[in-house]
């Protein structure tokens, strides 16, 4: 077709305020999936407690701790997801990565303590 | 000899987790897209760990007729596996970030193979236990 411009002759591209490959968006969705996984684990950990006939103070304390760990996890993820709003987000801070892993380990530990408590 | 070497490299890796400034001081900042891809890989490993931990809770809560000792063993194995995956997530992330900054090849590990084999063996074991009806 005669009147059509060649594909690479468009106007000069402006400085991107978003990534053309949608990398931040994909990363944000990965964070979202991760918080969903953490939520499922926290719910299962809480259910572990509710199954014991008469929850004692240790069980209640562990459940509260599980809830706090979940809140910390989601809050960290939320902060990172907000950073994904820009076209070129800064890198993940190692401290945040360590905190997230720490929350995960503590969730597992809470579940293990509830599991092996005598009388469970 | 191999053991002490392994322990030393593990110690160096753990020190690296806690000294992010040292990682940032090395090499040049990679393309942000590569860092984001590394971050997504980290998250995928973290989800793998979370899935194993959730699987551990599920074994304990949804197989009530399994013999208690077997059930607790399966659960603890899954919880420990999940914890290892989470630790591996941060370790691999730091090592990849450092390799990208230095312009080196990305680190290769046997961990995914070991994890796949472990999960496969455990799944077969649980299926056999459930089919045999190892009740209390």
Coordinates of N, CA and C in Angstrom, one line a residue:
Chain A
X1 N 0.8 -1.2 0.0 CA 0.0 0.0 0.0 C 0.9 1.2 0.0
X2 N 0.5 2.2 -0.9 CA 1.4 3.3 -1.1 C 1.5 4.3 0.1
X3 N 0.3 4.6 0.6 CA 0.3 5.7 1.6 C 0.7 5.3 3.0
X4 N 1.0 4.0 3.2 CA 1.3 3.6 4.6 C 2.8 3.8 4.9
X5 N 3.0 4.4 6.1 CA 4.4 4.6 6.6 C 5.0 3.3 7.0
X6 N 6.4 3.2 6.8 CA 7.0 2.0 7.3 C 6.9 2.0 8.8
X7 N 6.9 0.7 9.3 CA 6.6 0.6 10.8 C 7.5 1.3 11.7
X8 N 8.8 1.6 11.3 CA 9.7 2.2 12.3 C 9.8 3.7 12.1
X9 N 8.8 4.3 11.4 CA 9.0 5.7 11.1 C 8.0 6.6 12.0
X10 N 7.6 6.0 13.1 CA 6.7 6.8 14.0 C 7.4 8.0 14.6
X11 N 6.6 8.7 15.4 CA 7.2 9.8 16.1 C 8.3 9.3 17.1
X12 N 9.2 10.2 17.5 CA 10.3 9.7 18.5 C 9.6 9.3 19.8
X13 N 10.1 8.2 20.3 CA 9.4 7.7 21.5 C 9.8 8.5 22.7
X14 N 8.8 8.9 23.5 CA 9.1 9.6 24.8 C 9.7 8.7 25.8
X15 N 10.3 9.4 26.8 CA 10.9 8.6 27.9 C 9.8 7.8 28.6
X16 N 10.0 6.4 28.7 CA 8.9 5.6 29.1 C 8.5 5.8 30.6
X17 N 7.2 6.1 30.9 CA 6.8 6.1 32.3 C 6.3 4.7 32.7
X18 N 6.3 3.8 31.7 CA 6.0 2.4 32.1 C 6.9 1.5 31.2
X19 N 7.1 0.3 31.7 CA 8.0 -0.6 30.9 C 7.2 -1.2 29.8
X20 N 7.8 -1.2 28.5 CA 7.0 -1.7 27.4 C 6.8 -3.2 27.5
X21 N 7.6 -3.9 28.2 CA 7.4 -5.3 28.4 C 6.6 -5.7 29.6
X22 N 6.1 -4.7 30.3 CA 5.2 -4.9 31.5 C 5.9 -5.7 32.6
X23 N 7.2 -5.5 32.7 CA 8.0 -6.2 33.8 C 7.5 -5.9 35.2
X24 N 7.3 -4.6 35.5 CA 6.8 -4.2 36.8 C 5.5 -4.8 37.1
X25 N 4.6 -4.8 36.1 CA 3.3 -5.4 36.3 C 3.4 -6.9 36.6
X26 N 4.2 -7.6 35.8 CA 4.3 -9.1 36.1 C 4.9 -9.3 37.5
X27 N 5.8 -8.4 37.9 CA 6.4 -8.6 39.2 C 5.4 -8.3 40.3
X28 N 4.5 -7.3 40.0 CA 3.5 -7.0 41.0 C 2.5 -8.2 41.2
X29 N 2.2 -8.8 40.0 CA 1.3 -10.0 40.1 C 2.0 -11.1 40.8
X30 N 3.3 -11.3 40.7 CA 4.0 -12.3 41.4 C 3.9 -12.0 42.9
X31 N 4.0 -10.7 43.3 CA 3.9 -10.4 44.7 C 2.5 -10.8 45.2
X32 N 1.5 -10.5 44.3 CA 0.1 -10.7 44.7 C -0.1 -12.2 44.9
X33 N 0.4 -13.0 44.0 CA 0.3 -14.5 44.2 C 1.0 -15.0 45.5
X34 N 2.1 -14.3 45.8 CA 2.8 -14.7 47.0 C 2.0 -14.4 48.2
X35 N 1.4 -13.2 48.2 CA 0.6 -12.9 49.4 C -0.6 -13.8 49.5
X36 N -1.1 -14.2 48.4 CA -2.3 -15.2 48.5 C -1.8 -16.5 49.1
X37 N -0.6 -17.0 48.6 CA 0.0 -18.2 49.2 C 0.2 -18.1 50.7
X38 N 0.7 -16.9 51.1 CA 1.0 -16.7 52.5 C -0.4 -16.7 53.3
X39 N -1.4 -16.1 52.7 CA -2.7 -16.1 53.4 C -3.2 -17.5 53.6
X40 N -3.1 -18.4 52.5 CA -3.6 -19.7 52.6 C -2.8 -20.4 53.8
X41 N -1.5 -20.2 53.9 CA -0.7 -20.9 54.9 C -1.1 -20.4 56.3
X42 N -1.4 -19.1 56.4 CA -1.8 -18.5 57.7 C -3.1 -19.1 58.1
X43 N -4.1 -19.2 57.2 CA -5.4 -19.8 57.5 C -5.2 -21.2 57.9
X44 N -4.4 -22.0 57.2 CA -4.2 -23.4 57.6 C -3.6 -23.5 59.0
X45 N -2.6 -22.6 59.3 CA -2.0 -22.6 60.6 C -3.0 -22.3 61.7
X46 N -3.9 -21.3 61.4 CA -4.9 -21.0 62.4 C -5.9 -22.1 62.6
X47 N -6.2 -22.8 61.5 CA -7.1 -23.9 61.6 C -6.5 -25.1 62.4
X48 N -5.2 -25.2 62.3 CA -4.5 -26.2 63.1 C -4.8 -26.0 64.6
X49 N -4.8 -24.7 65.0 CA -5.2 -24.4 66.4 C -6.6 -24.7 66.7
X50 N -7.5 -24.3 65.9 CA -8.9 -24.5 66.2 C -9.3 -25.9 66.3
X51 N -8.5 -26.8 65.8 CA -8.9 -28.2 65.9 C -8.6 -28.8 67.2
X52 N -7.7 -28.2 68.0 CA -7.5 -28.8 69.3 C -8.7 -28.4 70.2
X53 N -9.1 -29.4 71.1 CA -10.4 -29.3 71.8 C -10.5 -28.0 72.6
X54 N -9.5 -27.8 73.5 CA -9.5 -26.7 74.4 C -8.2 -25.9 74.2
X55 N -8.2 -24.8 73.4 CA -7.0 -24.0 73.2 C -6.5 -23.4 74.5
X56 N -5.3 -23.7 74.8 CA -4.7 -23.0 76.0 C -4.1 -21.7 75.7
X57 N -3.5 -21.0 76.6 CA -2.9 -19.7 76.4 C -1.7 -19.8 75.3
X58 N -1.0 -20.9 75.3 CA 0.1 -21.0 74.3 C -0.5 -21.0 72.9
X59 N -1.6 -21.8 72.7 CA -2.2 -21.9 71.4 C -2.7 -20.5 71.0
X60 N -3.4 -19.8 71.9 CA -3.9 -18.5 71.6 C -2.8 -17.5 71.2
X61 N -1.7 -17.6 72.0 CA -0.5 -16.7 71.7 C 0.1 -17.0 70.4
X62 N 0.2 -18.3 70.0 CA 0.7 -18.7 68.7 C -0.2 -18.2 67.6
X63 N -1.5 -18.3 67.8 CA -2.4 -17.8 66.7 C -2.3 -16.3 66.5
X64 N -2.2 -15.6 67.7 CA -2.0 -14.1 67.5 C -0.7 -13.9 66.8
X65 N 0.4 -14.6 67.1 CA 1.7 -14.4 66.5 C 1.6 -14.7 65.0
X66 N 0.8 -15.8 64.6 CA 0.6 -16.1 63.2 C -0.1 -15.0 62.5
X67 N -1.1 -14.4 63.1 CA -1.8 -13.3 62.5 C -0.8 -12.1 62.3
X68 N 0.0 -11.8 63.3 CA 1.0 -10.7 63.2 C 2.0 -10.9 62.1
X69 N 2.4 -12.2 62.0 CA 3.4 -12.5 60.9 C 2.8 -12.3 59.6
X70 N 1.5 -12.7 59.5 CA 0.8 -12.6 58.2 C 0.7 -11.1 57.8
X71 N 0.3 -10.3 58.9 CA 0.2 -8.8 58.6 C 1.5 -8.2 58.1
X72 N 2.6 -8.7 58.8 CA 3.9 -8.2 58.4 C 4.3 -8.5 57.0
X73 N 4.0 -9.8 56.6 CA 4.2 -10.3 55.3 C 3.5 -9.4 54.3
X74 N 2.2 -9.3 54.5 CA 1.3 -8.6 53.5 C 1.8 -7.1 53.5
X75 N 2.1 -6.5 54.6 CA 2.5 -5.1 54.6 C 3.8 -4.9 53.8
X76 N 4.8 -5.8 54.0 CA 6.0 -5.7 53.2 C 5.7 -5.9 51.7
X77 N 4.9 -6.8 51.4 CA 4.6 -7.0 50.0 C 3.8 -5.8 49.4
X78 N 3.0 -5.2 50.2 CA 2.2 -4.1 49.7 C 3.2 -2.9 49.4
X79 N 4.1 -2.7 50.3 CA 5.1 -1.6 50.0 C 5.8 -1.8 48.7
X80 N 6.2 -3.1 48.5 CA 7.0 -3.4 47.3 C 6.1 -3.3 46.1
X81 N 4.8 -3.6 46.2 CA 3.8 -3.5 45.1 C 3.6 -2.1 44.7
X82 N 3.7 -1.2 45.8 CA 3.5 0.2 45.5 C 4.7 0.7 44.7
X83 N 5.9 0.2 45.0 CA 7.1 0.6 44.2 C 7.0 0.2 42.8
X84 N 6.2 -0.8 42.5 CA 6.0 -1.3 41.1 C 5.2 -0.4 40.2
X85 N 4.7 0.7 40.8 CA 3.8 1.6 40.1 C 4.6 2.4 39.1
X86 N 5.9 2.6 39.3 CA 6.7 3.4 38.4 C 7.2 2.5 37.2
X87 N 7.7 3.2 36.2 CA 8.2 2.4 35.0 C 9.5 1.7 35.3
X88 N 10.3 2.3 36.2 CA 11.6 1.6 36.5 C 11.8 1.5 38.0
X89 N 11.1 0.5 38.6 CA 11.2 0.5 40.0 C 12.6 0.1 40.5
X90 N 13.0 0.7 41.7 CA 14.3 0.3 42.3 C 14.3 -1.2 42.6
X91 N 15.5 -1.7 42.8 CA 15.6 -3.1 43.1 C 15.1 -3.4 44.5
X92 N 14.8 -4.7 44.7 CA 14.3 -5.2 46.0 C 15.4 -5.0 47.0
X93 N 15.1 -4.5 48.2 CA 16.1 -4.4 49.2 C 16.4 -5.7 49.9
X94 N 17.6 -6.1 50.1 CA 17.9 -7.4 50.7 C 17.2 -7.5 52.1
X95 N 17.1 -6.4 52.8 CA 16.4 -6.5 54.1 C 15.0 -6.9 54.0
X96 N 14.3 -6.4 53.0 CA 12.9 -6.8 52.8 C 12.8 -8.3 52.4
X97 N 13.8 -8.8 51.6 CA 13.8 -10.2 51.2 C 14.0 -11.1 52.4
X98 N 14.9 -10.6 53.3 CA 15.2 -11.4 54.5 C 14.0 -11.4 55.4
X99 N 13.4 -10.3 55.6 CA 12.2 -10.2 56.5 C 11.1 -11.1 56.0
X100 N 10.9 -11.1 54.6 CA 9.8 -12.0 54.1 C 10.2 -13.5 54.4
X101 N 11.4 -13.8 54.1 CA 11.8 -15.2 54.4 C 11.7 -15.5 55.9
X102 N 12.0 -14.6 56.7 CA 11.9 -14.8 58.2 C 10.5 -15.0 58.6
X103 N 9.5 -14.2 58.0 CA 8.1 -14.4 58.3 C 7.7 -15.8 57.9
X104 N 8.1 -16.3 56.7 CA 7.8 -17.6 56.2 C 8.3 -18.7 57.2
X105 N 9.5 -18.5 57.6 CA 10.1 -19.5 58.5 C 9.4 -19.5 59.8
X106 N 9.0 -18.3 60.3 CA 8.3 -18.2 61.6 C 6.9 -18.8 61.5
X107 N 6.3 -18.7 60.4 CA 4.9 -19.3 60.2 C 5.1 -20.8 60.3
X108 N 6.1 -21.4 59.6 CA 6.3 -22.8 59.7 C 6.6 -23.3 61.1
X109 N 7.4 -22.4 61.8 CA 7.8 -22.8 63.2 C 6.5 -22.8 64.1
X110 N 5.7 -21.8 63.9 CA 4.5 -21.7 64.7 C 3.6 -23.0 64.5
X111 N 3.5 -23.3 63.2 CA 2.7 -24.5 62.9 C 3.3 -25.8 63.5
X112 N 4.7 -25.9 63.5 CA 5.3 -27.0 64.0 C 5.1 -27.1 65.5
X113 N 5.2 -26.0 66.2 CA 5.0 -26.0 67.7 C 3.6 -26.4 68.0
X114 N 2.6 -25.9 67.3 CA 1.2 -26.3 67.6 C 1.1 -27.8 67.4
X115 N 1.8 -28.3 66.3 CA 1.6 -29.7 65.9 C 2.2 -30.6 67.0
X116 N 3.4 -30.3 67.5 CA 4.0 -31.3 68.4 C 3.7 -31.0 69.9
X117 N 2.8 -30.0 70.2 CA 2.5 -29.8 71.6 C 1.8 -31.0 72.1
X118 N 2.2 -31.4 73.3 CA 1.5 -32.6 73.9 C 0.0 -32.4 74.1
X119 N -0.7 -33.4 73.9 CA -2.2 -33.3 74.0 C -2.9 -32.8 72.8
X120 N -2.1 -32.6 71.7 CA -2.6 -32.2 70.4 C -3.5 -33.2 69.8
Chain B
X1 N 37.3 -32.7 54.7 CA 37.9 -31.7 53.7 C 36.7 -31.0 52.9
X2 N 36.0 -31.9 52.2 CA 34.9 -31.4 51.4 C 33.8 -30.8 52.4
X3 N 33.7 -31.4 53.6 CA 32.7 -30.9 54.5 C 33.0 -29.5 55.0
X4 N 34.3 -29.3 55.4 CA 34.7 -28.0 55.9 C 34.6 -27.0 54.8
X5 N 35.0 -27.4 53.6 CA 34.9 -26.4 52.5 C 33.4 -26.0 52.3
X6 N 32.5 -27.0 52.4 CA 31.1 -26.7 52.2 C 30.6 -25.8 53.3
X7 N 31.1 -26.1 54.5 CA 30.6 -25.2 55.6 C 31.1 -23.8 55.5
X8 N 32.4 -23.7 55.0 CA 32.9 -22.4 54.8 C 32.1 -21.6 53.8
X9 N 31.8 -22.3 52.6 CA 31.1 -21.6 51.6 C 29.7 -21.2 52.1
X10 N 29.1 -22.1 52.9 CA 27.7 -21.8 53.4 C 27.8 -20.6 54.3
X11 N 28.9 -20.5 55.2 CA 29.1 -19.4 56.0 C 29.2 -18.1 55.2
X12 N 30.0 -18.2 54.2 CA 30.2 -17.0 53.3 C 28.9 -16.6 52.7
X13 N 28.1 -17.5 52.3 CA 26.8 -17.2 51.7 C 25.9 -16.5 52.7
X14 N 25.9 -17.0 54.0 CA 25.0 -16.4 55.0 C 25.5 -15.0 55.3
X15 N 26.8 -14.8 55.4 CA 27.3 -13.5 55.6 C 26.9 -12.5 54.5
X16 N 26.8 -13.1 53.3 CA 26.4 -12.2 52.2 C 24.9 -11.8 52.3
X17 N 24.1 -12.6 52.9 CA 22.7 -12.2 53.1 C 22.6 -11.0 53.9
X18 N 23.5 -10.9 54.9 CA 23.4 -9.8 55.9 C 24.3 -8.6 55.6
X19 N 25.0 -8.7 54.5 CA 25.8 -7.5 54.1 C 25.4 -7.1 52.7
X20 N 24.2 -6.6 52.5 CA 23.7 -6.2 51.2 C 24.6 -5.0 50.6
X21 N 25.2 -4.2 51.6 CA 26.0 -3.1 51.1 C 27.2 -3.7 50.3
X22 N 27.7 -4.8 50.7 CA 28.9 -5.4 50.0 C 28.4 -5.9 48.6
X23 N 27.2 -6.4 48.5 CA 26.7 -6.8 47.2 C 26.6 -5.6 46.3
X24 N 26.0 -4.5 46.8 CA 25.8 -3.3 46.0 C 27.1 -2.7 45.6
X25 N 28.2 -2.9 46.4 CA 29.4 -2.2 46.1 C 30.1 -2.9 44.9
X26 N 29.7 -4.1 44.6 CA 30.5 -4.8 43.6 C 29.9 -4.5 42.2
X27 N 30.7 -4.5 41.2 CA 30.3 -4.4 39.8 C 29.4 -3.2 39.5
X28 N 28.6 -3.4 38.5 CA 27.7 -2.3 38.1 C 26.2 -2.7 38.2
X29 N 25.3 -1.7 38.4 CA 23.9 -2.1 38.6 C 23.4 -2.7 37.3
X30 N 22.8 -3.9 37.3 CA 22.3 -4.5 36.1 C 21.0 -3.8 35.6
X31 N 20.6 -4.1 34.4 CA 19.4 -3.6 33.9 C 18.2 -3.9 34.9
X32 N 17.4 -3.0 35.1 CA 16.3 -3.2 36.1 C 15.4 -4.4 35.8
X33 N 15.3 -4.6 34.5 CA 14.5 -5.8 34.1 C 15.0 -7.1 34.5
X34 N 16.4 -7.2 34.5 CA 17.0 -8.4 35.0 C 16.8 -8.6 36.5
X35 N 16.9 -7.4 37.2 CA 16.7 -7.5 38.7 C 15.3 -7.9 39.0
X36 N 14.3 -7.4 38.2 CA 12.9 -7.7 38.4 C 12.7 -9.2 38.1
X37 N 13.3 -9.7 37.1 CA 13.2 -11.2 36.8 C 13.8 -12.0 37.9
X38 N 14.9 -11.5 38.5 CA 15.5 -12.2 39.6 C 14.5 -12.2 40.8
X39 N 13.9 -11.0 41.0 CA 12.9 -10.9 42.1 C 11.8 -11.8 41.9
X40 N 11.3 -12.0 40.7 CA 10.2 -12.9 40.5 C 10.6 -14.3 40.7
X41 N 11.8 -14.7 40.4 CA 12.3 -16.0 40.7 C 12.4 -16.2 42.2
X42 N 12.8 -15.2 42.9 CA 12.8 -15.3 44.4 C 11.4 -15.5 44.9
X43 N 10.5 -14.8 44.4 CA 9.1 -15.0 44.8 C 8.6 -16.3 44.5
X44 N 8.9 -16.8 43.3 CA 8.5 -18.2 42.9 C 9.0 -19.2 43.9
X45 N 10.3 -19.1 44.3 CA 10.8 -20.0 45.3 C 10.2 -19.8 46.6
X46 N 9.9 -18.6 47.0 CA 9.2 -18.4 48.3 C 7.8 -19.0 48.3
X47 N 7.1 -18.9 47.1 CA 5.8 -19.6 47.0 C 5.9 -21.1 47.1
X48 N 7.0 -21.6 46.5 CA 7.2 -23.0 46.6 C 7.4 -23.5 48.1
X49 N 8.2 -22.7 48.8 CA 8.3 -22.9 50.2 C 7.0 -22.8 51.0
X50 N 6.2 -21.8 50.7 CA 4.9 -21.6 51.3 C 4.0 -22.8 51.0
X51 N 4.0 -23.2 49.7 CA 3.2 -24.3 49.3 C 3.5 -25.6 50.1
X52 N 4.8 -25.9 50.3 CA 5.3 -27.0 51.0 C 4.8 -26.9 52.5
X53 N 4.9 -25.7 53.1 CA 4.5 -25.5 54.5 C 3.0 -25.7 54.6
X54 N 2.2 -25.2 53.6 CA 0.8 -25.4 53.6 C 0.4 -26.9 53.4
X55 N 1.2 -27.6 52.6 CA 1.0 -29.0 52.4 C 1.2 -29.8 53.6
X56 N 2.2 -29.3 54.4 CA 2.5 -30.0 55.7 C 1.2 -29.8 56.6
X57 N 0.7 -28.6 56.7 CA -0.5 -28.4 57.5 C -1.7 -29.3 57.0
X58 N -1.7 -29.4 55.6 CA -2.8 -30.1 55.0 C -2.7 -31.6 55.4
X59 N -1.5 -32.1 55.3 CA -1.3 -33.6 55.7 C -1.8 -33.8 57.1
X60 N -1.5 -32.9 58.0 CA -1.8 -33.1 59.4 C -3.3 -32.9 59.6
X61 N -4.0 -32.0 58.8 CA -5.4 -31.7 59.1 C -6.3 -32.5 58.3
X62 N -5.9 -33.0 57.1 CA -6.9 -33.7 56.2 C -6.6 -35.2 56.1
X63 N -5.7 -35.7 56.8 CA -5.5 -37.2 56.8 C -5.6 -37.7 58.2
X64 N -6.7 -37.4 58.9 CA -6.8 -37.7 60.3 C -6.7 -39.2 60.6
X65 N -7.0 -40.1 59.6 CA -7.0 -41.5 59.9 C -5.6 -42.2 59.7
X66 N -4.7 -41.4 59.3 CA -3.3 -41.9 59.1 C -2.7 -42.1 60.5
X67 N -1.9 -43.1 60.6 CA -1.2 -43.4 61.9 C -0.5 -42.1 62.4
X68 N -0.6 -41.8 63.7 CA -0.1 -40.5 64.1 C 1.4 -40.2 63.9
X69 N 2.2 -41.3 64.1 CA 3.6 -41.1 63.9 C 3.9 -40.8 62.5
X70 N 3.3 -41.5 61.5 CA 3.5 -41.3 60.1 C 3.1 -39.9 59.7
X71 N 1.9 -39.5 60.3 CA 1.4 -38.2 59.9 C 2.3 -37.1 60.4
X72 N 2.7 -37.2 61.6 CA 3.6 -36.1 62.1 C 4.9 -36.1 61.4
X73 N 5.4 -37.3 61.0 CA 6.7 -37.4 60.2 C 6.5 -36.7 58.9
X74 N 5.4 -37.0 58.1 CA 5.2 -36.4 56.9 C 5.1 -34.8 57.0
X75 N 4.3 -34.4 58.0 CA 4.2 -33.0 58.2 C 5.5 -32.3 58.5
X76 N 6.3 -32.9 59.4 CA 7.5 -32.2 59.8 C 8.5 -32.2 58.5
X77 N 8.5 -33.3 57.8 CA 9.3 -33.3 56.6 C 8.9 -32.1 55.6
X78 N 7.6 -32.0 55.4 CA 7.1 -30.9 54.5 C 7.5 -29.5 55.1
X79 N 7.3 -29.3 56.4 CA 7.6 -28.0 57.0 C 9.1 -27.7 56.9
X80 N 9.9 -28.7 57.1 CA 11.4 -28.5 57.0 C 11.7 -28.2 55.5
X81 N 11.1 -28.9 54.6 CA 11.3 -28.7 53.2 C 10.9 -27.3 52.8
X82 N 9.8 -26.8 53.3 CA 9.4 -25.5 53.0 C 10.4 -24.4 53.6
X83 N 10.9 -24.7 54.8 CA 11.8 -23.8 55.4 C 13.1 -23.7 54.5
X84 N 13.5 -24.9 54.1 CA 14.7 -24.9 53.2 C 14.5 -24.2 51.9
X85 N 13.3 -24.3 51.3 CA 13.1 -23.6 50.1 C 13.1 -22.1 50.3
X86 N 12.6 -21.6 51.4 CA 12.6 -20.2 51.7 C 14.0 -19.7 51.9
X87 N 14.8 -20.5 52.6 CA 16.2 -20.1 52.8 C 17.0 -20.1 51.4
X88 N 16.7 -21.1 50.6 CA 17.3 -21.2 49.3 C 16.9 -20.0 48.4
X89 N 15.6 -19.5 48.6 CA 15.1 -18.4 47.8 C 16.0 -17.2 48.0
X90 N 16.2 -16.9 49.3 CA 17.0 -15.6 49.5 C 18.5 -15.9 49.2
X91 N 19.0 -17.1 49.4 CA 20.4 -17.4 49.0 C 20.6 -17.2 47.5
X92 N 19.7 -17.8 46.8 CA 19.9 -17.8 45.3 C 19.7 -16.4 44.8
X93 N 18.8 -15.7 45.4 CA 18.5 -14.3 44.9 C 19.8 -13.5 45.1
X94 N 20.4 -13.6 46.3 CA 21.6 -12.8 46.6 C 22.7 -13.2 45.6
X95 N 22.9 -14.5 45.4 CA 24.0 -14.9 44.5 C 23.8 -14.5 43.1
X96 N 22.5 -14.6 42.6 CA 22.2 -14.1 41.2 C 22.4 -12.7 41.1
X97 N 22.0 -11.9 42.1 CA 22.2 -10.4 42.0 C 23.7 -10.1 41.9
X98 N 24.5 -10.8 42.7 CA 25.9 -10.5 42.7 C 26.5 -10.9 41.4
X99 N 26.1 -12.1 40.9 CA 26.7 -12.5 39.6 C 26.3 -11.6 38.5
X100 N 25.1 -11.0 38.5 CA 24.7 -10.1 37.5 C 25.5 -8.8 37.6
X101 N 25.8 -8.4 38.8 CA 26.5 -7.1 39.0 C 28.0 -7.3 38.5
X102 N 28.5 -8.5 38.7 CA 29.9 -8.8 38.3 C 30.0 -9.2 36.8
X103 N 28.8 -9.4 36.2 CA 28.8 -9.9 34.8 C 29.3 -11.3 34.7
X104 N 29.1 -12.1 35.7 CA 29.4 -13.5 35.7 C 28.2 -14.3 35.2
X105 N 28.5 -15.7 35.0 CA 27.4 -16.6 34.7 C 26.5 -16.7 36.0
X106 N 25.3 -17.0 35.8 CA 24.4 -17.2 37.0 C 24.8 -18.5 37.7
X107 N 24.7 -18.5 39.0 CA 25.1 -19.8 39.7 C 24.1 -20.9 39.3
X108 N 24.7 -22.1 39.2 CA 23.9 -23.3 39.0 C 23.9 -24.1 40.3
X109 N 22.8 -24.8 40.6 CA 22.7 -25.6 41.8 C 22.0 -26.9 41.5
X110 N 22.1 -27.8 42.5 CA 21.4 -29.1 42.3 C 20.1 -29.0 43.1
X111 N 19.8 -27.9 43.7 CA 18.7 -27.8 44.6 C 17.3 -28.2 43.9
X112 N 17.1 -27.7 42.7 CA 15.8 -28.0 42.1 C 15.6 -29.5 41.9
X113 N 16.7 -30.2 41.5 CA 16.6 -31.6 41.2 C 16.3 -32.3 42.5
X114 N 17.1 -32.0 43.6 CA 16.9 -32.6 44.9 C 15.4 -32.4 45.4
X115 N 14.9 -31.2 45.2 CA 13.6 -30.9 45.7 C 12.6 -31.7 44.9
X116 N 12.7 -31.8 43.6 CA 11.8 -32.5 42.8 C 11.8 -34.0 43.2
X117 N 13.0 -34.6 43.4 CA 13.0 -36.0 43.8 C 12.4 -36.2 45.1
X118 N 12.7 -35.3 46.1 CA 12.2 -35.4 47.4 C 10.6 -35.3 47.4
X119 N 10.1 -34.3 46.7 CA 8.6 -34.2 46.6 C 8.0 -35.4 46.0
X120 N 8.7 -35.9 44.9 CA 8.1 -37.1 44.2 C 8.1 -38.3 45.2
X121 N 9.2 -38.6 45.9 CA 9.2 -39.7 46.8 C 8.2 -39.5 47.9
X122 N 8.1 -38.3 48.4 CA 7.1 -38.1 49.5 C 5.7 -38.3 49.0
X123 N 5.4 -37.8 47.8 CA 4.0 -38.0 47.3 C 3.7 -39.4 47.1
X124 N 4.6 -40.2 46.5 CA 4.4 -41.7 46.4 C 4.2 -42.3 47.7
X125 N 5.0 -41.9 48.7 CA 4.9 -42.5 50.1 C 3.5 -42.2 50.7
X126 N 3.0 -41.0 50.5 CA 1.7 -40.7 51.1 C 0.6 -41.4 50.4
X127 N 0.7 -41.5 49.0 CA -0.3 -42.2 48.3 C -0.4 -43.7 48.8
X128 N 0.8 -44.3 48.9 CA 0.8 -45.7 49.3 C 0.3 -45.9 50.7
X129 N 0.6 -44.9 51.6 CA 0.1 -45.0 53.0 C -1.4 -44.9 53.0
X130 N -1.9 -43.9 52.2 CA -3.4 -43.7 52.2 C -4.1 -45.0 51.6
X131 N -3.5 -45.5 50.6 CA -4.1 -46.7 49.9 C -4.1 -47.9 50.9
X132 N -3.0 -48.1 51.6 CA -2.9 -49.2 52.6 C -3.8 -48.9 53.8
X133 N -4.2 -47.7 53.9 CA -5.1 -47.4 55.0 C -4.5 -47.6 56.4
X134 N -3.3 -47.0 56.5 CA -2.6 -47.1 57.8 C -3.2 -46.3 58.8
X135 N -4.3 -46.8 59.4 CA -5.1 -46.0 60.4 C -4.5 -46.2 61.7
X136 N -5.0 -45.5 62.7 CA -4.5 -45.5 64.1 C -4.6 -47.0 64.6

